[in-house]
Coordinates of C-alpha atoms and ligand atoms in Angstrom, one line a residue:
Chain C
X333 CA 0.0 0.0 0.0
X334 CA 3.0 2.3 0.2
X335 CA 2.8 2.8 -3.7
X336 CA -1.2 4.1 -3.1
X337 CA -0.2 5.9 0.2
X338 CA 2.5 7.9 -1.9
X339 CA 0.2 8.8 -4.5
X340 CA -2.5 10.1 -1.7
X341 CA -0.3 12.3 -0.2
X342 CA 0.6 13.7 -3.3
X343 CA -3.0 14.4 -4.7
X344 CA -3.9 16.1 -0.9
X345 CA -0.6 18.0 -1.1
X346 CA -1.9 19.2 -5.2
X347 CA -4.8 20.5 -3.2
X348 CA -3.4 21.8 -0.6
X349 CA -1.8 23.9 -3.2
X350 CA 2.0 22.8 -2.1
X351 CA 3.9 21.1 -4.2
X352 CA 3.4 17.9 -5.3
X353 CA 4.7 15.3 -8.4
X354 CA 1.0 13.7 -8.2
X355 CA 0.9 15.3 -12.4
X356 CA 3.2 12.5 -13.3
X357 CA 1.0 9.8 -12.1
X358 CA -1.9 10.9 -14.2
X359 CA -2.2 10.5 -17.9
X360 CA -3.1 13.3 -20.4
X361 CA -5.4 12.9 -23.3
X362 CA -5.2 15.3 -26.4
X363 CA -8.0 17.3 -25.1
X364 CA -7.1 17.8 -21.4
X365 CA -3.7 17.3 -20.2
X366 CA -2.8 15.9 -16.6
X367 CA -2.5 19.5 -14.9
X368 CA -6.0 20.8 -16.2
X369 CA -7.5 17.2 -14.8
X370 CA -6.1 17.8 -11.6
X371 CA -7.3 21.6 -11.7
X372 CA -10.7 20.6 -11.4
X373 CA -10.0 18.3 -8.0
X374 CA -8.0 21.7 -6.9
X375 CA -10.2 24.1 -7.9
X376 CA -13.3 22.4 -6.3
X377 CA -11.5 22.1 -2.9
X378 CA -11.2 25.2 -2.0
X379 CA -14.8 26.0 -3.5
X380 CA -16.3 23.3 -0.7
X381 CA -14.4 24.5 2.0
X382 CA -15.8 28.2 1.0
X383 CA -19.2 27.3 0.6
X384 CA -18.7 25.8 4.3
X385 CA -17.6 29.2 5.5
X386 CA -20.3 31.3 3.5
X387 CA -23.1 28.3 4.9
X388 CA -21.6 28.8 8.7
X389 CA -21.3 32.8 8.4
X390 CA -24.3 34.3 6.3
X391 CA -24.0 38.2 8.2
X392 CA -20.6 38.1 8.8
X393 CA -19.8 37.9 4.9
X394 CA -22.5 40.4 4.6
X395 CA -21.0 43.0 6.9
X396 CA -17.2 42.6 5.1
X397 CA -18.7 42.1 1.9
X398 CA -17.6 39.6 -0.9
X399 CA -13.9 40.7 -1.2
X400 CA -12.6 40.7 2.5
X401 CA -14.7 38.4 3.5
X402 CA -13.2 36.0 0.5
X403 CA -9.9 37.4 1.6
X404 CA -10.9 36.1 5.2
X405 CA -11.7 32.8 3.6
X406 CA -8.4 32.2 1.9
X407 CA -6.4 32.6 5.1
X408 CA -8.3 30.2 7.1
X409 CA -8.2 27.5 4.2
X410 CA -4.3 28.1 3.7
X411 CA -4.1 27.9 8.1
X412 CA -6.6 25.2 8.7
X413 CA -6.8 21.9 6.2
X414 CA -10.2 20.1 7.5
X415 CA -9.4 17.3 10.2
X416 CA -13.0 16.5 10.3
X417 CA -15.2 14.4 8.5
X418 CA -18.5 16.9 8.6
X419 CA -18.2 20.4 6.5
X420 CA -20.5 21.2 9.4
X421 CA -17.3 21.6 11.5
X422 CA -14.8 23.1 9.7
X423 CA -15.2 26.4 10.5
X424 CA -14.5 26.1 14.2
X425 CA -11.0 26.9 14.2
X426 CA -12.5 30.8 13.5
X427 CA -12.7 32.4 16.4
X428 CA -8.3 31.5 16.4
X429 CA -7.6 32.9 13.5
X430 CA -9.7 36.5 14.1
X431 CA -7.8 36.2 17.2
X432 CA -3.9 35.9 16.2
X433 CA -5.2 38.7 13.2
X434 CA -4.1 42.8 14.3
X435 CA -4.5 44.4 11.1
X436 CA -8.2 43.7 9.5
X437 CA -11.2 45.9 9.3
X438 CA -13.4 46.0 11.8
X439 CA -11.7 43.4 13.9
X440 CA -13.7 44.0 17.3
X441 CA -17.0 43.6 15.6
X442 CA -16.1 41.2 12.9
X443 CA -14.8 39.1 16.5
X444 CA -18.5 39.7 18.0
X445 CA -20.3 38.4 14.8
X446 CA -18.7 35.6 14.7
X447 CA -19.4 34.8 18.3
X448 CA -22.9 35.5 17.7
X449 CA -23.2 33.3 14.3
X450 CA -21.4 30.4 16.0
X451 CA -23.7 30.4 18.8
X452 CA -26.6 30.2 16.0
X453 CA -24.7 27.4 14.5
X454 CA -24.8 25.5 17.7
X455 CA -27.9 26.3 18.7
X456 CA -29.2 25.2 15.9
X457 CA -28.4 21.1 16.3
X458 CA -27.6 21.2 20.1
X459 CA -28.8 17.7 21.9
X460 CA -32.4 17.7 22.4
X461 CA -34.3 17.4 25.6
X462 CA -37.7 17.6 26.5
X463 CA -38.4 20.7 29.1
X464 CA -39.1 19.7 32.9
X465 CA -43.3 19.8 33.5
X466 CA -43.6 23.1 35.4
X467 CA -46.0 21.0 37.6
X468 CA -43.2 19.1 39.9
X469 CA -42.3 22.8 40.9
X470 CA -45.7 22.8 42.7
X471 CA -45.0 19.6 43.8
X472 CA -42.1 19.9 45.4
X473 CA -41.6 20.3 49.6
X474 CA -40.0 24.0 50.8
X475 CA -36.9 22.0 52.0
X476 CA -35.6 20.5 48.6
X477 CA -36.0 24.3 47.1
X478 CA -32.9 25.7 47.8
X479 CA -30.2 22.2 46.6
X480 CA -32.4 22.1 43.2
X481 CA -30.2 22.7 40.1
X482 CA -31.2 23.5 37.1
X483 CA -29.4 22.2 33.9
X484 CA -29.6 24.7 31.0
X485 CA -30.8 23.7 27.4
X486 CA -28.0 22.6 25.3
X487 CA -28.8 25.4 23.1
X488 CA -28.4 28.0 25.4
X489 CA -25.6 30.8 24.8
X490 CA -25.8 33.9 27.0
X491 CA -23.2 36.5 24.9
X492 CA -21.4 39.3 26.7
X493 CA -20.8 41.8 23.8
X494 CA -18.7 45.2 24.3
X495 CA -20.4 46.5 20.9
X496 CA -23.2 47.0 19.2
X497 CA -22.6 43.4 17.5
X498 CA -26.6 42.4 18.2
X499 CA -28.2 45.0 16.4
X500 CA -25.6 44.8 13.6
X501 CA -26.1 41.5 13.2
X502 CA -29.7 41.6 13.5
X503 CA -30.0 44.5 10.2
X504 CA -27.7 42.3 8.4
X505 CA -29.8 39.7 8.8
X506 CA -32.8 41.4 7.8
X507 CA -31.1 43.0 4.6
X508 CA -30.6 46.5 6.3
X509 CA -28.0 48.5 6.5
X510 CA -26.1 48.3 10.0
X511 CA -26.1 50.7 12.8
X512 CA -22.5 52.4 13.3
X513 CA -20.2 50.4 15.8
X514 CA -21.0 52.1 19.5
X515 CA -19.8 50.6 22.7
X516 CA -23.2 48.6 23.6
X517 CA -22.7 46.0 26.7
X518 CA -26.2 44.7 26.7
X519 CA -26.3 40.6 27.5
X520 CA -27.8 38.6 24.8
X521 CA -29.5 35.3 24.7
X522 CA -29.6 32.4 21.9
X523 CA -31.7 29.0 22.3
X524 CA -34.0 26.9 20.3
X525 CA -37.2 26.8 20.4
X526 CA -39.8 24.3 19.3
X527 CA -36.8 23.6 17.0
X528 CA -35.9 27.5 15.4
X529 CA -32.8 29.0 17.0
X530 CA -34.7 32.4 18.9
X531 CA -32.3 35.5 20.5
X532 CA -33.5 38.3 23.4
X533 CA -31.7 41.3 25.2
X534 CA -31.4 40.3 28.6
X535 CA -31.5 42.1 31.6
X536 CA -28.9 41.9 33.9
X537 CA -30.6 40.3 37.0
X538 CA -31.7 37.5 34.6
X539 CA -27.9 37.5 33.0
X540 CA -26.6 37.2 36.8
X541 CA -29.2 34.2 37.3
X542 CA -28.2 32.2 33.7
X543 CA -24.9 32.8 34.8
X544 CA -24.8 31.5 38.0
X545 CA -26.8 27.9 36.4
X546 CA -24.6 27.8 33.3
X547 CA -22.0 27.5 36.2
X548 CA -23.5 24.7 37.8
X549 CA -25.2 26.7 40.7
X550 CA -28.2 25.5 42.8
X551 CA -31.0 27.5 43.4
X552 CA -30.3 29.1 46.4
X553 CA -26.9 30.2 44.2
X554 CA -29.4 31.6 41.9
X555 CA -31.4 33.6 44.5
X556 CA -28.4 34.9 46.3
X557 CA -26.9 36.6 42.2
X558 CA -30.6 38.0 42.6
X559 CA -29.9 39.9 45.5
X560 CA -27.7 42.4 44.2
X561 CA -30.6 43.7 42.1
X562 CA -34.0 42.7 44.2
X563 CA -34.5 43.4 47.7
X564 CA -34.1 40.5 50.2
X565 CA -38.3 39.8 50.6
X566 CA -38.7 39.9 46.6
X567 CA -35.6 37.8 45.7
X568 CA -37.8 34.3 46.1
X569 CA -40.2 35.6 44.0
X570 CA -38.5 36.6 41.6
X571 CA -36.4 33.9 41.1
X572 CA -39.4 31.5 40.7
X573 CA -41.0 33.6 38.0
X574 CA -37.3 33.4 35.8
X575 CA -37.7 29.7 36.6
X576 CA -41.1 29.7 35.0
X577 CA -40.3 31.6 32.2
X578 CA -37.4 29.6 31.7
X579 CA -39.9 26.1 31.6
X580 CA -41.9 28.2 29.5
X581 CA -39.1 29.0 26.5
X582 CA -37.9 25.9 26.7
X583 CA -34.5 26.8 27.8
X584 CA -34.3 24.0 30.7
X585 CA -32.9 20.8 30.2
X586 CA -34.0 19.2 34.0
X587 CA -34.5 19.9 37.1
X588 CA -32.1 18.1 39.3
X589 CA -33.6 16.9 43.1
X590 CA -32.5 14.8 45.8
X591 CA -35.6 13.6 46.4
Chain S
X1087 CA -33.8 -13.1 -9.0
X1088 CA -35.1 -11.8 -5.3
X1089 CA -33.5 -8.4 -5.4
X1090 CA -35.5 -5.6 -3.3
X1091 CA -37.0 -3.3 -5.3
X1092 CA -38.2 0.0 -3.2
X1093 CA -39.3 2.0 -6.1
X1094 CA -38.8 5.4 -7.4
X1095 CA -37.5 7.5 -4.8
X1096 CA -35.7 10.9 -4.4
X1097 CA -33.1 12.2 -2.2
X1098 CA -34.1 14.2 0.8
X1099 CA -33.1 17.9 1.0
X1100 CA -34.2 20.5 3.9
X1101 CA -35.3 23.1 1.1
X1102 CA -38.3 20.8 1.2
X1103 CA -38.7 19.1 4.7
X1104 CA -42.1 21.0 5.1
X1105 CA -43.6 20.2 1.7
X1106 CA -43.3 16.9 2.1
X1107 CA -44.4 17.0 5.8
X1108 CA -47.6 19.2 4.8
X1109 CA -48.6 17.1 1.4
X1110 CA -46.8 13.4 1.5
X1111 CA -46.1 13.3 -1.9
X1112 CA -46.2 9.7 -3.5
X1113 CA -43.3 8.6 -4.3
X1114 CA -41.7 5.4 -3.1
X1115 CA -38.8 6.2 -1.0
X1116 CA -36.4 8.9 0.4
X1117 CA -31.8 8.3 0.6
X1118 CA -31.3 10.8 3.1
X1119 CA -27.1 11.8 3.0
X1120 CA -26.0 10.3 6.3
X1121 CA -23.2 13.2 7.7
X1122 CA -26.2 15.9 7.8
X1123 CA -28.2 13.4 10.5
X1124 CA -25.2 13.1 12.5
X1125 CA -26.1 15.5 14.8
X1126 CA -26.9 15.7 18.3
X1127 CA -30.2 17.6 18.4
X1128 CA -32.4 20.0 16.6
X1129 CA -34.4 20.2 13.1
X1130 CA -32.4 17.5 11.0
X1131 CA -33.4 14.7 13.4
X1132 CA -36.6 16.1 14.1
X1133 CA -37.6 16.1 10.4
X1134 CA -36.0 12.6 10.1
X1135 CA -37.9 11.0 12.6
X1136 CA -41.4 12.1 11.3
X1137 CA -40.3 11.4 7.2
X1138 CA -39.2 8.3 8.3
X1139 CA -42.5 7.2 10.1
X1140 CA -44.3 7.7 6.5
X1141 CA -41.4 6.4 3.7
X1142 CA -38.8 4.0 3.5
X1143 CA -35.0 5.9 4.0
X1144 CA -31.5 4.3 2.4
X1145 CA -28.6 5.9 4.2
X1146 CA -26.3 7.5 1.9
X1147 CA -22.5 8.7 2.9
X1148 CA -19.2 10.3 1.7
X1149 CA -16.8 10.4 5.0
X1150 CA -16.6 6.7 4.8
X1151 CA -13.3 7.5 2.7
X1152 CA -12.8 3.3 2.2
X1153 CA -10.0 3.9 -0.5
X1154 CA -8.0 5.9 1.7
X1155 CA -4.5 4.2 3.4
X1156 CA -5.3 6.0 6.7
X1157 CA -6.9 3.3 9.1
X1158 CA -10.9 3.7 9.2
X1159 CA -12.0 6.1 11.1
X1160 CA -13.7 4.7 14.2
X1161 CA -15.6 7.6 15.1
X1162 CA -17.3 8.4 11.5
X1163 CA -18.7 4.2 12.1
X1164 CA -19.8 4.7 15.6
X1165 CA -21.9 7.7 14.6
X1166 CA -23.0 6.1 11.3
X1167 CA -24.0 2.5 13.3
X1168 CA -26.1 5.3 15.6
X1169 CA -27.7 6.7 12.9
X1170 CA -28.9 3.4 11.2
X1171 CA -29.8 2.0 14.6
X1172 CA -32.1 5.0 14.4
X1173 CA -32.9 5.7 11.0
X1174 CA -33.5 1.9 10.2
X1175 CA -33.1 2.3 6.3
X1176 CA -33.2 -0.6 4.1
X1177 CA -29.6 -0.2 3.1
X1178 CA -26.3 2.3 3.4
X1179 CA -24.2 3.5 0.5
X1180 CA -21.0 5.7 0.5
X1181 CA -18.5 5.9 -2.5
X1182 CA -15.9 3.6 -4.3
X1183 CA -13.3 6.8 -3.6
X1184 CA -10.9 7.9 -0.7
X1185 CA -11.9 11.3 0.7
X1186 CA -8.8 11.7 3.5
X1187 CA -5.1 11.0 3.7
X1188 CA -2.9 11.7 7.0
X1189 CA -6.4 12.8 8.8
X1190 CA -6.8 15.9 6.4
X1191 CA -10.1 15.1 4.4
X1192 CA -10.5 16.9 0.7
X1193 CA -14.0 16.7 1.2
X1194 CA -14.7 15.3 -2.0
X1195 CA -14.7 12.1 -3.7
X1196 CA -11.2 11.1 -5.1
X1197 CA -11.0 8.0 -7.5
X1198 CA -7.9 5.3 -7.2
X1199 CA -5.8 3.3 -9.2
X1200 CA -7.5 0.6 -11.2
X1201 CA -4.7 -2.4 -9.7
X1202 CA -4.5 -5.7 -7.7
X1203 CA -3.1 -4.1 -4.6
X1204 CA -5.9 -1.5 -4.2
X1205 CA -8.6 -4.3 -5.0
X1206 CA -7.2 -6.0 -2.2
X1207 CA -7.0 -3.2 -0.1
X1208 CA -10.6 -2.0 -0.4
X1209 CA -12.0 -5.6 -0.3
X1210 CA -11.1 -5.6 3.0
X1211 CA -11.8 -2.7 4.4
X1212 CA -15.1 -3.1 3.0
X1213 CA -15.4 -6.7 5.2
X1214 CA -14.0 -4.8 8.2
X1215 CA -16.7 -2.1 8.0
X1216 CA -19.6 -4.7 6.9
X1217 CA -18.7 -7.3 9.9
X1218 CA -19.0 -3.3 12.2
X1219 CA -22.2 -2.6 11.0
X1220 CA -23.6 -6.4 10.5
X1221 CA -25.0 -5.7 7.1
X1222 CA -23.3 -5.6 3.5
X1223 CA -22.9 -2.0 2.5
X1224 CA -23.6 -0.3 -1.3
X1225 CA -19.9 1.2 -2.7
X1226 CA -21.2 3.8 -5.7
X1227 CA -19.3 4.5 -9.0
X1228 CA -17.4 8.3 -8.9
X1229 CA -17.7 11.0 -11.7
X1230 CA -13.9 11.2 -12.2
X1231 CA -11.7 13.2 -13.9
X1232 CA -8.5 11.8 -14.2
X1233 CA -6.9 8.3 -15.0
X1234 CA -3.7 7.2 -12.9
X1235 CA -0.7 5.4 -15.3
X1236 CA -1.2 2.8 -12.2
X1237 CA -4.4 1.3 -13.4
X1238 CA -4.2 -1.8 -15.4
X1239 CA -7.6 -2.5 -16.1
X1240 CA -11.4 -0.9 -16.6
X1241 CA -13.2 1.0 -14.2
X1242 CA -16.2 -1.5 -14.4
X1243 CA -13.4 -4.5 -13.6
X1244 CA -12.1 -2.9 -10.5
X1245 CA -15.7 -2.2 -9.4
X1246 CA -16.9 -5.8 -10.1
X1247 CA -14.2 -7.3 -8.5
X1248 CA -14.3 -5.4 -4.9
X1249 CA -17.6 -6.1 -5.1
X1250 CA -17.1 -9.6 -5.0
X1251 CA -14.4 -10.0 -3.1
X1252 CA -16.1 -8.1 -0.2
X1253 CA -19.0 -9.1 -1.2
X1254 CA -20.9 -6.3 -1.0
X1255 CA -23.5 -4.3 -3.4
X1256 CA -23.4 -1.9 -5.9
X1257 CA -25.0 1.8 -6.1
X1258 CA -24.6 2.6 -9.5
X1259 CA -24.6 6.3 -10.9
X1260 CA -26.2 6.3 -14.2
X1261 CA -24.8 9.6 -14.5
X1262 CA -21.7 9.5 -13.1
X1263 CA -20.8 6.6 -15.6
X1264 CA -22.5 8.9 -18.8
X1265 CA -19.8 11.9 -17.4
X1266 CA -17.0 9.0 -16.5
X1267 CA -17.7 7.7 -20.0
X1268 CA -17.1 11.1 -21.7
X1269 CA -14.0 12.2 -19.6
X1270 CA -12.3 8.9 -20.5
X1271 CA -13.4 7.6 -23.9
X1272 CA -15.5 4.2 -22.9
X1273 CA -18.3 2.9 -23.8
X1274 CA -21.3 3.3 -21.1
X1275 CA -22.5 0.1 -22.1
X1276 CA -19.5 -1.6 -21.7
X1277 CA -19.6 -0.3 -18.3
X1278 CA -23.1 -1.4 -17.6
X1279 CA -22.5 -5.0 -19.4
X1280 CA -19.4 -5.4 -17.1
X1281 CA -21.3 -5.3 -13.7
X1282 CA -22.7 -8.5 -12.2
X1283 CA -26.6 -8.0 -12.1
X1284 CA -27.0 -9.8 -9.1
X1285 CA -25.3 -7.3 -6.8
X1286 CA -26.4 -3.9 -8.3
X1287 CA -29.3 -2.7 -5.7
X1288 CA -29.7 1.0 -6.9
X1289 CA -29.8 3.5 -9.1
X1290 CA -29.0 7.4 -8.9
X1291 CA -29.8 9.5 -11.5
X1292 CA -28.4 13.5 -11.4
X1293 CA -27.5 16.1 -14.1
X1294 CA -24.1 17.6 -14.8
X1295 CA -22.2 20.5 -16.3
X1296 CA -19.6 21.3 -18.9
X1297 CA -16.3 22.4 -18.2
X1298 CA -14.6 22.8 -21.4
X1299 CA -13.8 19.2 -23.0
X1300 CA -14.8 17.9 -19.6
X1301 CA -18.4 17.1 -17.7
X1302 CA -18.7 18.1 -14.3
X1303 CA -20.7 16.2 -11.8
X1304 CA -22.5 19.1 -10.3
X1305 CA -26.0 17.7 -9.5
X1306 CA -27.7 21.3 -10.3
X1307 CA -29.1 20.3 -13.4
X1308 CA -32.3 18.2 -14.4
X1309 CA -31.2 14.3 -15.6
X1310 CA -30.3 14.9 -19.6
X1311 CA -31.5 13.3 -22.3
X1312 CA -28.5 10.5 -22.9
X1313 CA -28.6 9.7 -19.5
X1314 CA -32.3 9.2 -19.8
X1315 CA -31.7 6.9 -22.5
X1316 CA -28.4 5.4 -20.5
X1317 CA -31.0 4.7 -17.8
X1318 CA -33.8 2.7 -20.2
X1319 CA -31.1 0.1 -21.4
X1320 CA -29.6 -0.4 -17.7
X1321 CA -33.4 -1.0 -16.5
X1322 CA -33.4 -2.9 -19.6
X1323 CA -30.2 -5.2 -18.9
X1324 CA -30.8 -5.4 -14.7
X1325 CA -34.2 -5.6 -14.9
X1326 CA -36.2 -3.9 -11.3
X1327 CA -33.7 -1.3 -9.4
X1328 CA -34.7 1.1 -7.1
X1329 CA -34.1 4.5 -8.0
X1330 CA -33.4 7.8 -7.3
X1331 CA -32.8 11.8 -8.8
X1332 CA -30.0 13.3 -6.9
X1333 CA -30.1 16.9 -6.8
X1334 CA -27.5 19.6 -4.3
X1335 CA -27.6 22.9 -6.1
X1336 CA -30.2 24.8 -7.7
X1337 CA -32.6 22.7 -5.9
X1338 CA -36.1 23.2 -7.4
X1339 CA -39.6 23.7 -6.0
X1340 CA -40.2 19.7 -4.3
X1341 CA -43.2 19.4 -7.2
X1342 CA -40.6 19.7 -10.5
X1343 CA -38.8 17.7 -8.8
X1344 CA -41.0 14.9 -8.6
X1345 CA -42.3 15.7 -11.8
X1346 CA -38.4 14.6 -13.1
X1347 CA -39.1 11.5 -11.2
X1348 CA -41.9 10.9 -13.0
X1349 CA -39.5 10.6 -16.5
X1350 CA -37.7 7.3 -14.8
X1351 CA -41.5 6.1 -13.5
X1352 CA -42.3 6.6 -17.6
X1353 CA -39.6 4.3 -18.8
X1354 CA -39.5 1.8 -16.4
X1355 CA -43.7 1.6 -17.0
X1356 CA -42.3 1.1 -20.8
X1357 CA -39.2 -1.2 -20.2
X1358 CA -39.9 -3.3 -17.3
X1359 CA -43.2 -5.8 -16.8
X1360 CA -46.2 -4.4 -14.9
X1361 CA -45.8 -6.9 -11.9
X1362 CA -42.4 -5.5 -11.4
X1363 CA -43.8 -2.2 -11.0
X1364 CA -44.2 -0.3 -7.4
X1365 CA -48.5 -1.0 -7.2
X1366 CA -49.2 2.4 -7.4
X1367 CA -47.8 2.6 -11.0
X1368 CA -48.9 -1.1 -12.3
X1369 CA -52.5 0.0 -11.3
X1370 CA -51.9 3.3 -13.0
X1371 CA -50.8 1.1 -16.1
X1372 CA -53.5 -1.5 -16.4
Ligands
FE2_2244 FE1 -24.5 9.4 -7.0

């Protein structure tokens, strides 16, 4: 197999644009030599792995338009061959490469977009799970309250921003033209729901509370995050109405008990 | 001969997930592409799961990578056993190609030297994957676009014969042979004479494009009219196989494409015997 090995790593190395002797192994005809065969396997390589990164980043490539954004596209496909068997994945490596970048346009928002598209991506096909029945909240006795946990959706991304990325994103995705780039530190939200990826502005006592259950906090966690926005008496109360909306939207997984 | 015959089918697409939800169009069967189920959540599965309870599914991949000399990827099976396990299609499929080499994956379907050693090589791969899964697999013919000096003997030979060594079945591309055929001066019918009958199980049918001297297998055309008439004799010469329009770009409206299903429902109503026929179209026949 050495002989077939050889030849493979020459063909991926003639797509990987580096160079390569794989022309000799292929013969020519009158109408199409060896090199414009192998152009077509070349050619349509980098075409996938575009069509991957135009599939996984719809508002990004609106906001930088077709040149940078192509521009964008070559430098990850020369820095990142595919390692994975779904094109689903091979964009992941993005938020690296906007990282180790210093001199393209718009970096700080372009860096926000792409947080903000990759959190749609995942939402989108995050593991499924059927919401808790609001009714074992009424069920359960005042002493397993404060232990309960609460898992989070799959889906669920809460986004810490230091622009204006949401709007932005938001008018790109509705065909508008974008607000100007303002320092904007509003928390967002992204989950599914019955199955369509959904976002919201939070507010911050209900950013404080996701927090503390994305970290693996119990309920009485929860309630004490509350307490730097709610007075002591209204902290219960309020926490069980975030619970029920969260029930509600579908952005529990479980609710965790001893009992 | 006691080969299954599931019809005319087409392949799924999300572009029309609701349409076929909302009006359950009659036709035979659906090949969903296996990699876009292999997901953990969300609207792929969700739409799977309720297709599925109305229409036969055949699993259809292109990670398998079979002709590649990197081991199999253990992963890629594990999540393509869990997807049959919950898809439960009649059969899988994935191309007689290599798609990876030193874990980097081209993404697309690259063809192989025509030889003894990579018979040998794929034959048992094949086996491995086949004993994994506990079922024989489909390989499919490629659109290809180069010949390696390496090959010493016909496309059709080198199918035929990994076919039967690992004894497995064959998914044969009407159209990929028609473009294969073109870009490499044979015969189709040489290529279609050359298969054993008794192991073909399926049928795609897709359009392609022109690239200068070359065809392109692009799937965002309509089937063309000498692949139509490619189609009629292989019905002719294998008798029954089920079969399916395979279309990725350009995707029409689901309706024309059905109605383009309804050109291979014509010709088989014309080539094969009415008790061969899916009931639906015998009845429509008599
Ligand atoms: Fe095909």
């Amino acid at each position: 197999m050495e002989q077939l090995r050889a030849m493979q790593q020459a063909f991926m190395g003639h797509l990987l644009g580096r160079p390569s002797d794989i022309a000799a192994a292929i013969q020519s005809t009158p109408e199409a030599d060896a090199p414009t065969r192998l152009g077509i396997y070349a050619s349509g390589y980098r075409l996938r792995l575009k069509e991957a990164l135009e599939t996984d980043y719809p508002q990004l490539h609106a906001y930088l338009g077709d040149m940078l954004f192509d521009q964008l596209m070559d430098a990850y496909i020369d820095r990142y061959p595919s390692h994975v068997f779904s094109l689903r994945d091979y964009g992941r490596h993005m938020p690296e490469l906007l990282d180790g970048l210093d001199d393209f346009p718009a970096l700080p928002m372009v860096r926000e977009l792409e947080r903000i598209e990759r959190a749609f991506n995942h939402s989108f096909d995050a593991a499924d799970s059927a919401p808790p029945d609001p009714a074992m909240l009424s069920q359960l006795p005042p002493e397993a309250w404060p232990g309960m946990q609460l898992r989070l959706h799959a889906s669920v991304v809460v986004l810490h921003n230091r622009w204006n990325s949401f709007p932005v994103w938001r008018a790109l995705s509705r065909g508008e033209t974008p607000p100007e780039p303002v320092e904007d530190t509003a928390p967002w939200l992204i989950w599914r729901k019955a199955l369509v990826s959904r976002y919201r502005a939070l507010e911050a006592p209900e950013a404080a509370a996701l927090h503390t259950a994305l970290n693996g906090g119990d309920f009485s966690a929860l309630c004490e995050a509350l307490l730097a926005f709610h007075p002591a008496d209204e902290v219960p109360r309020e926490a069980v109405s975030l619970l029920q909306t969260w029930i509600t939207e579908e952005m529990l997984a479980d609710i965790v008990t001893d009992r | 001969m006691t080969r299954p015959f599931l019809g005319f089918g087409l392949g799924l697409r999300t572009d029309h997930y609701q349409y076929i939800e909302d009006h359950r169009p009659d036709i035979d069967w659906f090949e969903i592409l296996s990699e876009n189920y292999m997901v953990p959540g969300g609207k792929p599965l969700a739409h799977l799961e309720r297709i599925r309870a109305d229409y036969p599914v055949v699993m259809h991949g292109v990670s398998l990578s079979i002709g590649s000399t990197d081991p199999l990827d253990e992963d890629y099976l594990a999540s393509l056993k869990t997807l049959a396990e919950r898809a439960q299609p009649e059969w899988l499929s994935d191309h007689l190609c290599w798609t990876q080499v030193d874990h980097t994956n081209s993404h697309d379907l690259l063809p192989l030297p025509y030889n003894e050693p990579t018979i040998e090589h794929i034959a048992g791969r094949i086996r491995q994957v086949q004993d994994y899964l506990g079922r024989q697999i489909l390989i499919e013919n490629l659109s290809s676009y180069v010949t390696y000096r390496a090959s010493e003997m016909s496309e059709w030979e080198f199918l035929d014969e990994i076919a039967r060594r690992a004894d497995c079945l064959i998914l044969l591309d009407i159209n990929n042979i028609f473009v294969s055929a073109h870009n490499h001066h044979f015969d189709p019918m040489d290529y279609l004479l050359g298969v054993s009958p008794e192991r073909v199980m399926q049928f795609h049918l897709a359009g392609h494009s022109h690239s200068g001297p070359m065809l392109i297998d692009t799937h965002d055309h309509p089937v063309c009219d000498p692949v139509w008439t490619l189609y009629e004799a292989a019905l002719k010469h294998f008798g029954p196989v089920s079969t399916m329009i395979e279309r990725d770009d350009d995707i029409p409206e689901f309706p024309a494409l059905r109605a383009e299903l309804a050109i291979a429902e014509d010709i088989a109503g014309r080539t094969l015997a009415a008790e061969c026929l899916p009931p639906r179209l015998a009845q429509g026949a008599a």
